[in-house]
């Protein structure tokens, strides 16, 4: 069917009656749109953990997983060795498939769609997905993660797909027997470099400082690998090549000297930035660009809007911290809904012990 | 119409000599993002069957073709028309983004 068939506009919910925060999922004025208890935007470890917890609390979470980004960054990794519970490690995509299955087991509705617009103020939040469908929710968990940082060089985009890459597991194969480079100094840069030695003859690891911020075990792997050469205090200032990467220009960050490094591939692993485009004008951000939350909670500056995972975390950014943060958001959502339904009941002059009875928390 | 597989042996007939423009999805088993792009291209294939043909090429099994077109990142989605590459799109992108990039070849949906 033609996508034009999707109604361009659904009703404006401006006229939502007060007290919508009643019990279970309910119909709003237009009759074809449920007000969900919680919609989770994002499907990395934070999103799926939030879905597992809110699912177990019987809140029937809807997860807007993304059409091509479902599972988040771990879909592009190989072995995850530091996620607790897996003695021998687990492949990133397998871990995410497991988390998704676990969330679905508890009733999560995972949709392979992209959120294109969020309207987060007011009692009922609106989430517009690609194609125009609008979801309504009492609470939203922002778990949009982060996006790979680019070097910002003129030729980076032009040569992307022609030697410049952000995904070693996808593209290492194309560099069999070649000399390539990885730029970056964190765990992911070193993971990529060591992974790429399976294919390349030589991998030059370029870092702008004189020490890595990667973990000790990862650093040792790089130091011990005969195929990896490390260039300290160098930054990439240019990428050249007519139709594919041929050479990098490097600048010494101490002396300012410029040198050339002939390589056929460049893998960029210089970190990532929080993905806040959809809501940066609606909730407060920190100076680092992450979503600002109150203390150790997941509460953003808007009531009923919570954040989880890398999007609020400028520091730790691990699969396990993201998962923990998803759990925090889910519990905050439960408390928020319990308080709101209690308040709505008070307004309806209903008597007493409702708040405790209505708490969705398992005992 | 859904996407079909092409190989080195039928690439010329199916892609280069096609009457219609052809979208080629260069992919591999080990590439996580490629698996996400598959269904997106299926949908484009279904909705724009009159304007384009959509095919998949496994780069692992058909390395000559991948090398010929200088593929170094997948998923790579190339549009061929008249035997030549007219458009290329690198990385896993949502349906609307691909439709925009290939708009002039997709006609009216």
Short mmCIF file of C-alpha atoms in Angstrom, two decimals:
data_model
loop_
_atom_site.label_atom_id
_atom_site.label_comp_id
_atom_site.label_asym_id
_atom_site.label_seq_id
_atom_site.Cartn_x
_atom_site.Cartn_y
_atom_site.Cartn_z
CA UNK A 1 0.00 0.00 0.00
CA UNK A 2 1.10 3.48 -0.71
CA UNK A 3 2.52 5.36 2.25
CA UNK A 4 0.43 8.31 1.13
CA UNK A 5 -2.42 6.45 2.68
CA UNK A 6 -1.19 7.28 6.13
CA UNK A 7 -3.33 10.12 7.36
CA UNK A 8 -1.16 13.18 7.27
CA UNK A 9 -2.45 14.48 10.54
CA UNK A 10 -4.16 12.98 13.47
CA UNK A 11 -6.14 15.06 15.84
CA UNK A 12 -4.57 17.60 18.06
CA UNK A 13 -4.83 16.38 21.58
CA UNK A 14 -5.08 19.85 23.00
CA UNK A 15 -8.52 18.99 24.26
CA UNK A 16 -7.45 16.02 26.33
CA UNK A 17 -9.69 15.96 29.35
CA UNK A 18 -8.06 16.33 32.73
CA UNK A 19 -7.53 13.17 34.65
CA UNK A 20 -6.30 11.15 31.70
CA UNK A 21 -3.78 9.62 34.02
CA UNK A 22 -6.29 7.14 35.24
CA UNK A 23 -5.89 3.46 35.25
CA UNK A 24 -5.00 1.34 32.29
CA UNK A 25 -4.38 2.33 28.74
CA UNK A 26 -7.23 4.39 27.48
CA UNK A 27 -8.69 5.83 24.38
CA UNK A 28 -8.30 9.47 23.60
CA UNK A 29 -10.74 11.68 21.81
CA UNK A 30 -10.15 10.44 18.27
CA UNK A 31 -10.98 6.91 19.25
CA UNK A 32 -8.12 5.18 17.43
CA UNK A 33 -5.27 6.21 19.59
CA UNK A 34 -4.34 4.68 22.91
CA UNK A 35 -2.63 6.65 25.63
CA UNK A 36 0.21 4.35 26.53
CA UNK A 37 1.66 4.31 30.01
CA UNK A 38 5.18 4.54 28.65
CA UNK A 39 6.88 4.90 25.29
CA UNK A 40 10.60 4.20 25.18
CA UNK A 41 12.56 5.85 22.39
CA UNK A 42 15.66 3.78 21.69
CA UNK A 43 16.57 0.11 21.87
CA UNK A 44 20.09 -0.24 23.21
CA UNK A 45 20.77 -1.74 26.64
CA UNK A 46 19.08 1.26 28.30
CA UNK A 47 15.91 1.07 26.21
CA UNK A 48 15.51 -2.70 26.50
CA UNK A 49 16.25 -2.77 30.23
CA UNK A 50 13.65 -0.04 30.75
CA UNK A 51 11.29 -2.20 28.67
CA UNK A 52 11.99 -5.29 30.78
CA UNK A 53 11.27 -3.43 34.03
CA UNK A 54 8.21 -1.53 32.83
CA UNK A 55 6.99 -4.71 31.14
CA UNK A 56 7.25 -6.61 34.41
CA UNK A 57 5.34 -3.75 36.06
CA UNK A 58 2.58 -4.45 33.53
CA UNK A 59 2.88 -1.04 31.91
CA UNK A 60 2.92 -2.53 28.40
CA UNK A 61 5.82 -0.43 27.15
CA UNK A 62 6.07 0.51 23.50
CA UNK A 63 9.67 0.58 22.27
CA UNK A 64 10.41 2.74 19.25
CA UNK A 65 13.44 0.69 18.30
CA UNK A 66 14.50 2.42 15.08
CA UNK A 67 14.17 1.03 11.56
CA UNK A 68 17.87 0.49 11.00
CA UNK A 69 19.36 1.29 14.40
CA UNK A 70 17.48 -1.27 16.50
CA UNK A 71 19.71 -2.79 19.14
CA UNK A 72 21.92 0.28 19.23
CA UNK A 73 25.68 0.47 19.10
CA UNK A 74 26.27 -3.05 20.36
CA UNK A 75 24.95 -4.35 17.05
CA UNK A 76 28.24 -3.28 15.54
CA UNK A 77 30.55 -4.77 18.13
CA UNK A 78 32.04 -8.20 18.28
CA UNK A 79 32.71 -9.79 21.63
CA UNK A 80 31.44 -8.06 24.76
CA UNK A 81 33.69 -9.30 27.56
CA UNK A 82 32.66 -7.05 30.42
CA UNK A 83 28.90 -7.49 30.60
CA UNK A 84 28.33 -9.37 33.85
CA UNK A 85 26.85 -12.84 33.66
CA UNK A 86 28.69 -14.08 30.59
CA UNK A 87 31.83 -15.89 31.70
CA UNK A 88 33.13 -16.34 28.18
CA UNK A 89 31.79 -13.08 26.80
CA UNK A 90 28.92 -12.71 24.37
CA UNK A 91 28.64 -11.24 20.89
CA UNK A 92 27.10 -7.75 20.92
CA UNK A 93 24.25 -8.56 18.49
CA UNK A 94 23.43 -11.72 20.43
CA UNK A 95 23.28 -9.80 23.70
CA UNK A 96 20.87 -7.32 22.18
CA UNK A 97 18.68 -10.03 20.65
CA UNK A 98 18.50 -11.64 24.09
CA UNK A 99 17.56 -8.37 25.78
CA UNK A 100 14.86 -7.77 23.20
CA UNK A 101 13.43 -11.25 23.66
CA UNK A 102 13.46 -10.73 27.42
CA UNK A 103 11.59 -7.42 27.05
CA UNK A 104 9.05 -9.00 24.69
CA UNK A 105 8.52 -11.85 27.13
CA UNK A 106 7.10 -9.27 29.51
CA UNK A 107 4.85 -7.67 26.96
CA UNK A 108 7.02 -4.97 25.39
CA UNK A 109 5.75 -3.89 21.98
CA UNK A 110 8.95 -3.42 19.97
CA UNK A 111 8.43 -1.43 16.78
CA UNK A 112 11.07 -1.09 14.07
CA UNK A 113 10.18 2.50 13.44
CA UNK A 114 11.94 5.83 13.74
CA UNK A 115 10.66 8.60 15.95
CA UNK A 116 10.69 11.79 13.93
CA UNK A 117 9.03 14.23 16.33
CA UNK A 118 8.51 14.35 20.07
CA UNK A 119 6.15 16.72 21.88
CA UNK A 120 7.01 16.23 25.48
CA UNK A 121 5.19 18.91 27.46
CA UNK A 122 1.77 18.46 28.97
CA UNK A 123 0.13 15.46 30.57
CA UNK A 124 -0.03 13.44 27.37
CA UNK A 125 3.15 13.28 25.31
CA UNK A 126 3.07 12.85 21.55
CA UNK A 127 5.53 10.72 19.66
CA UNK A 128 5.35 10.94 15.88
CA UNK A 129 6.97 8.12 13.96
CA UNK A 130 8.10 7.99 10.37
CA UNK A 131 5.05 7.78 8.15
CA UNK A 132 3.02 10.09 10.35
CA UNK A 133 1.52 7.84 13.01
CA UNK A 134 1.26 9.60 16.36
CA UNK A 135 1.57 7.70 19.62
CA UNK A 136 0.31 9.17 22.88
CA UNK A 137 1.88 8.40 26.22
CA UNK A 138 1.76 9.45 29.84
CA UNK A 139 5.51 9.04 30.12
CA UNK A 140 8.44 8.90 27.74
CA UNK A 141 11.88 7.43 28.32
CA UNK A 142 14.55 9.00 26.14
CA UNK A 143 17.11 6.29 25.42
CA UNK A 144 18.42 7.50 22.09
CA UNK A 145 22.07 6.82 22.86
CA UNK A 146 24.85 8.51 21.00
CA UNK A 147 26.11 8.89 17.46
CA UNK A 148 29.63 8.39 16.18
CA UNK A 149 31.71 11.50 16.15
CA UNK A 150 33.25 12.51 12.87
CA UNK A 151 36.68 14.04 12.39
CA UNK A 152 35.08 16.98 10.61
CA UNK A 153 37.47 16.93 7.67
CA UNK A 154 36.51 18.05 4.21
CA UNK A 155 37.22 14.75 2.49
CA UNK A 156 35.84 12.54 5.23
CA UNK A 157 32.30 12.44 3.81
CA UNK A 158 33.44 12.17 0.21
CA UNK A 159 35.64 9.17 1.00
CA UNK A 160 33.18 7.59 3.40
CA UNK A 161 32.53 4.16 1.94
CA UNK A 162 35.72 4.49 -0.07
CA UNK A 163 38.20 3.77 2.66
CA UNK A 164 36.78 5.83 5.51
CA UNK A 165 34.71 3.68 7.84
CA UNK A 166 33.01 3.71 11.23
CA UNK A 167 32.38 -0.01 11.50
CA UNK A 168 35.32 -2.40 11.72
CA UNK A 169 33.14 -5.49 11.97
CA UNK A 170 31.31 -4.51 8.77
CA UNK A 171 34.24 -3.37 6.70
CA UNK A 172 37.43 -5.07 7.92
CA UNK A 173 36.93 -7.74 5.27
CA UNK A 174 37.63 -5.26 2.48
CA UNK A 175 41.13 -4.51 3.74
CA UNK A 176 42.74 -7.93 3.52
CA UNK A 177 46.52 -7.64 3.27
CA UNK A 178 46.44 -3.85 3.34
CA UNK A 179 47.90 -1.08 5.48
CA UNK A 180 45.20 0.78 7.33
CA UNK A 181 44.80 3.17 10.26
CA UNK A 182 42.51 3.58 13.23
CA UNK A 183 42.14 6.97 14.89
CA UNK A 184 41.16 7.16 18.55
CA UNK A 185 42.38 6.19 22.01
CA UNK A 186 39.49 4.59 23.85
CA UNK A 187 38.37 1.00 24.24
CA UNK A 188 36.49 1.02 20.97
CA UNK A 189 39.48 2.30 19.01
CA UNK A 190 41.68 -0.46 20.38
CA UNK A 191 39.00 -3.08 19.93
CA UNK A 192 38.70 -2.03 16.29
CA UNK A 193 42.47 -2.03 15.79
CA UNK A 194 42.93 -5.52 17.22
CA UNK A 195 39.91 -6.82 15.27
CA UNK A 196 41.28 -5.34 12.05
CA UNK A 197 44.60 -7.18 12.39
CA UNK A 198 42.65 -10.30 11.36
CA UNK A 199 42.47 -8.82 7.89
CA UNK A 200 45.07 -6.10 7.46
CA UNK A 201 48.83 -6.55 7.25
CA UNK A 202 49.42 -3.55 9.42
CA UNK A 203 47.21 -1.33 11.54
CA UNK A 204 48.48 2.08 12.63
CA UNK A 205 46.71 3.38 15.70
CA UNK A 206 46.73 7.17 15.74
CA UNK A 207 46.10 8.98 18.99
CA UNK A 208 46.35 12.67 19.73
CA UNK A 209 47.72 12.22 23.26
CA UNK A 210 50.63 10.26 24.68
CA UNK A 211 48.47 7.79 26.56
CA UNK A 212 45.27 5.91 25.93
CA UNK A 213 42.10 6.27 27.95
CA UNK A 214 41.26 2.67 27.11
CA UNK A 215 41.24 0.06 29.86
CA UNK A 216 44.54 -1.63 30.82
CA UNK A 217 43.59 -4.97 29.33
CA UNK A 218 42.76 -3.38 25.99
CA UNK A 219 45.95 -1.32 25.98
CA UNK A 220 48.04 -4.40 26.63
CA UNK A 221 46.41 -6.10 23.66
CA UNK A 222 47.42 -3.23 21.43
CA UNK A 223 50.98 -3.09 22.79
CA UNK A 224 51.42 -6.86 22.41
CA UNK A 225 50.11 -7.06 18.86
CA UNK A 226 52.93 -7.18 16.31
CA UNK A 227 50.64 -5.92 13.58
CA UNK A 228 49.71 -2.75 15.47
CA UNK A 229 51.92 0.30 15.39
CA UNK A 230 51.01 3.20 17.65
CA UNK A 231 51.55 6.81 16.68
CA UNK A 232 51.28 9.04 19.75
CA UNK A 233 50.54 12.76 19.75
CA UNK A 234 49.24 12.78 16.22
CA UNK A 235 45.99 14.01 14.81
CA UNK A 236 44.55 13.46 11.37
CA UNK A 237 44.26 16.78 9.57
CA UNK A 238 43.65 15.55 6.06
CA UNK A 239 42.55 12.52 4.05
CA UNK A 240 43.51 12.34 0.41
CA UNK A 241 42.74 10.10 -2.53
CA UNK A 242 40.91 10.56 -5.80
CA UNK A 243 38.32 7.80 -5.61
CA UNK A 244 39.51 6.08 -2.45
CA UNK A 245 41.72 6.74 0.55
CA UNK A 246 45.42 6.82 -0.31
CA UNK A 247 47.09 8.95 2.32
CA UNK A 248 46.52 10.71 5.61
CA UNK A 249 48.07 13.99 6.71
CA UNK A 250 49.05 13.88 10.34
CA UNK A 251 49.96 16.76 12.58
CA UNK A 252 52.07 16.28 15.66
CA UNK A 253 50.10 17.74 18.57
CA UNK A 254 53.32 18.67 20.39
CA UNK A 255 55.69 19.91 17.69
CA UNK A 256 53.16 20.84 14.99
CA UNK A 257 55.14 18.86 12.41
CA UNK A 258 53.09 17.53 9.52
CA UNK A 259 53.73 14.10 8.06
CA UNK A 260 52.10 11.77 5.56
CA UNK A 261 50.91 8.25 6.21
CA UNK A 262 50.04 6.11 3.18
CA UNK A 263 47.07 3.88 4.03
CA UNK A 264 44.11 2.49 2.10
CA UNK A 265 41.66 2.64 4.97
CA UNK A 266 40.84 4.84 7.95
CA UNK A 267 38.58 3.68 10.76
CA UNK A 268 37.27 6.52 12.87
CA UNK A 269 36.74 5.69 16.55
CA UNK A 270 37.02 9.02 18.32
CA UNK A 271 33.98 8.72 20.52
CA UNK A 272 30.37 9.71 20.17
CA UNK A 273 27.96 12.51 20.92
CA UNK A 274 24.58 12.19 22.64
CA UNK A 275 21.73 11.95 20.17
CA UNK A 276 19.43 14.75 21.31
CA UNK A 277 18.16 16.28 18.05
CA UNK A 278 14.55 15.29 18.69
CA UNK A 279 14.24 16.98 22.06
CA UNK A 280 17.15 19.33 22.70
CA UNK A 281 14.83 22.35 22.70
CA UNK A 282 12.39 20.74 25.12
CA UNK A 283 14.46 19.35 27.98
CA UNK A 284 17.49 20.94 29.55
CA UNK A 285 20.90 19.68 28.47
CA UNK A 286 24.19 19.78 30.35
CA UNK A 287 27.23 21.69 29.07
CA UNK A 288 28.48 18.34 27.72
CA UNK A 289 25.36 18.09 25.58
CA UNK A 290 23.82 15.21 27.48
CA UNK A 291 20.31 15.31 28.93
CA UNK A 292 20.27 16.96 32.37
CA UNK A 293 18.69 14.80 35.07
CA UNK A 294 17.98 15.39 38.75
CA UNK A 295 20.63 13.79 40.94
CA UNK A 296 20.86 10.06 40.53
CA UNK A 297 17.38 9.87 39.06
CA UNK A 298 16.36 9.80 35.41
CA UNK A 299 14.06 12.81 35.74
CA UNK A 300 14.52 15.46 33.10
CA UNK A 301 13.29 19.04 33.43
CA UNK A 302 9.88 18.00 32.06
CA UNK A 303 7.43 16.03 34.22
CA UNK A 304 6.81 12.55 32.87
CA UNK A 305 9.93 12.63 30.71
CA UNK A 306 12.84 10.45 31.75
CA UNK A 307 16.23 9.67 30.24
CA UNK A 308 18.43 6.59 30.25
CA UNK A 309 21.74 5.40 28.89
CA UNK A 310 24.42 7.20 26.92
CA UNK A 311 22.17 10.14 26.15
CA UNK A 312 22.53 11.31 29.76
CA UNK A 313 25.99 9.95 30.44
CA UNK A 314 29.07 11.97 29.49
CA UNK A 315 31.37 9.76 31.53
CA UNK A 316 30.84 6.00 31.79
CA UNK A 317 28.98 4.92 28.65
CA UNK A 318 29.14 1.18 29.16
CA UNK A 319 26.55 -1.40 28.20
CA UNK A 320 26.09 -2.23 31.86
CA UNK A 321 25.78 1.37 33.05
CA UNK A 322 23.26 2.00 30.26
CA UNK A 323 21.28 -1.04 31.38
CA UNK A 324 21.38 0.16 35.00
CA UNK A 325 20.24 3.55 33.90
CA UNK A 326 17.34 2.00 31.98
CA UNK A 327 16.28 0.31 35.18
CA UNK A 328 16.40 3.64 37.05
CA UNK A 329 14.19 5.26 34.42
CA UNK A 330 11.68 2.41 34.55
CA UNK A 331 11.33 2.68 38.33
CA UNK A 332 11.00 6.47 38.08
CA UNK A 333 8.23 5.93 35.53
CA UNK A 334 6.44 3.52 37.87
CA UNK A 335 6.59 6.03 40.71
CA UNK A 336 5.44 8.88 38.51
CA UNK A 337 2.44 6.93 37.22
CA UNK A 338 1.52 5.75 40.72
CA UNK A 339 1.62 9.31 42.05
CA UNK A 340 -0.40 10.61 39.15
CA UNK A 341 -3.06 7.98 39.34
CA UNK A 342 -3.29 8.58 43.10
CA UNK A 343 -3.69 12.30 42.50
CA UNK A 344 -6.32 11.71 39.83
CA UNK A 345 -8.22 9.51 42.22
CA UNK A 346 -8.03 12.11 44.96
CA UNK A 347 -9.47 14.61 42.56
CA UNK A 348 -12.26 12.22 41.81
CA UNK A 349 -13.05 12.23 45.54
CA UNK A 350 -12.30 8.59 45.79
CA UNK A 351 -11.44 7.40 49.21
CA UNK A 352 -8.30 6.42 50.88
CA UNK A 353 -5.72 3.72 50.44
CA UNK A 354 -5.67 3.92 46.68
CA UNK A 355 -2.08 5.08 46.28
CA UNK A 356 -0.58 2.06 47.93
CA UNK A 357 -2.94 -0.34 46.24
CA UNK A 358 -2.31 1.19 42.89
CA UNK A 359 1.42 1.04 43.08
CA UNK A 360 2.54 -1.09 40.18
CA UNK A 361 5.65 -2.14 42.04
CA UNK A 362 5.79 -5.84 42.70
CA UNK A 363 5.93 -6.72 46.37
CA UNK B 1 8.11 -7.75 -6.05
CA UNK B 2 10.70 -8.64 -3.49
CA UNK B 3 14.45 -8.40 -3.69
CA UNK B 4 16.36 -11.14 -5.46
CA UNK B 5 19.96 -12.25 -5.17
CA UNK B 6 22.44 -11.50 -7.90
CA UNK B 7 25.90 -13.00 -8.34
CA UNK B 8 29.00 -12.40 -10.37
CA UNK B 9 27.64 -14.62 -13.12
CA UNK B 10 24.33 -12.84 -13.65
CA UNK B 11 25.32 -9.31 -12.63
CA UNK B 12 25.60 -8.18 -16.23
CA UNK B 13 22.21 -9.50 -17.29
CA UNK B 14 20.33 -8.57 -14.13
CA UNK B 15 21.92 -5.22 -13.36
CA UNK B 16 23.99 -3.74 -16.16
CA UNK B 17 21.64 -4.69 -18.98
CA UNK B 18 18.41 -4.09 -17.08
CA UNK B 19 15.74 -1.95 -18.75
CA UNK B 20 14.77 -0.49 -15.42
CA UNK B 21 17.06 1.23 -12.93
CA UNK B 22 18.42 -1.29 -10.42
CA UNK B 23 19.16 -0.75 -6.74
CA UNK B 24 21.93 -3.10 -5.58
CA UNK B 25 22.29 -3.85 -1.89
CA UNK B 26 25.88 -4.90 -1.20
CA UNK B 27 25.78 -6.92 2.01
CA UNK B 28 27.36 -9.72 4.01
CA UNK B 29 26.34 -12.17 6.68
CA UNK B 30 28.68 -10.74 9.31
CA UNK B 31 27.47 -7.16 8.93
CA UNK B 32 24.87 -6.30 11.58
CA UNK B 33 23.63 -3.08 9.98
CA UNK B 34 23.19 -4.91 6.66
CA UNK B 35 20.57 -7.11 8.26
CA UNK B 36 18.63 -4.02 9.26
CA UNK B 37 18.72 -2.57 5.75
CA UNK B 38 17.33 -5.75 4.15
CA UNK B 39 13.69 -5.21 5.17
CA UNK B 40 13.90 -1.51 4.29
CA UNK B 41 14.90 -2.39 0.73
CA UNK B 42 12.22 -5.07 0.58
CA UNK B 43 9.69 -2.36 1.32
CA UNK B 44 11.14 -0.02 -1.29
CA UNK B 45 11.07 -2.88 -3.77
CA UNK B 46 7.40 -3.56 -3.02
CA UNK B 47 6.32 0.04 -3.21
CA UNK B 48 8.32 1.12 -6.24
CA UNK B 49 8.17 -2.05 -8.32
CA UNK B 50 7.10 -0.10 -11.39
CA UNK B 51 10.11 2.18 -11.33
CA UNK B 52 13.03 0.14 -10.04
CA UNK B 53 14.29 -3.36 -9.47
CA UNK B 54 15.98 -4.11 -6.15
CA UNK B 55 18.62 -6.85 -5.85
CA UNK B 56 21.12 -8.04 -3.25
CA UNK B 57 24.73 -8.97 -3.79
CA UNK B 58 26.63 -10.93 -1.17
CA UNK B 59 30.11 -9.37 -1.16
CA UNK B 60 31.68 -12.38 0.51
CA UNK B 61 30.59 -14.72 -2.26
CA UNK B 62 31.03 -12.22 -5.08
CA UNK B 63 34.23 -10.41 -4.26
CA UNK B 64 35.06 -9.57 -7.89
CA UNK B 65 32.00 -7.37 -8.24
CA UNK B 66 32.52 -5.71 -4.87
CA UNK B 67 36.14 -4.97 -5.81
CA UNK B 68 35.18 -3.72 -9.26
CA UNK B 69 32.94 -1.07 -7.75
CA UNK B 70 35.41 -0.22 -5.01
CA UNK B 71 33.14 -1.24 -2.15
CA UNK B 72 34.90 -0.77 1.19
CA UNK B 73 31.93 -0.19 3.47
CA UNK B 74 28.70 -2.08 3.80
CA UNK B 75 25.81 -1.77 3.77
CA UNK B 76 26.34 0.02 0.47
CA UNK B 77 23.31 0.71 -1.68
CA UNK B 78 24.10 1.62 -5.28
CA UNK B 79 21.69 2.60 -8.00
CA UNK B 80 22.57 1.50 -11.53
CA UNK B 81 20.95 2.88 -14.62
CA UNK B 82 22.07 2.22 -18.18
CA UNK B 83 24.87 0.01 -16.86
CA UNK B 84 26.46 2.81 -14.83
CA UNK B 85 26.42 3.71 -11.15
CA UNK B 86 24.22 6.79 -10.82
CA UNK B 87 23.80 7.07 -7.05
CA UNK B 88 25.41 5.56 -3.99
CA UNK B 89 24.39 5.51 -0.38
CA UNK B 90 26.63 4.19 2.36
CA UNK B 91 25.47 2.89 5.73
CA UNK B 92 22.18 1.75 7.23
CA UNK B 93 19.60 4.42 6.59
CA UNK B 94 15.86 4.54 7.20
CA UNK B 95 13.47 4.09 4.30
CA UNK B 96 12.63 7.76 3.97
CA UNK B 97 16.31 8.71 3.73
CA UNK B 98 16.93 6.19 0.95
CA UNK B 99 13.78 7.23 -0.87
CA UNK B 100 14.96 10.81 -0.76
CA UNK B 101 18.41 9.97 -2.08
CA UNK B 102 16.99 7.90 -4.93
CA UNK B 103 13.88 10.03 -5.46
CA UNK B 104 14.46 10.84 -9.11
CA UNK B 105 14.48 7.12 -9.94
CA UNK B 106 11.56 6.01 -7.81
CA UNK B 107 8.76 7.85 -9.58
CA UNK B 108 5.44 8.19 -7.85
CA UNK B 109 5.00 5.82 -4.96
#
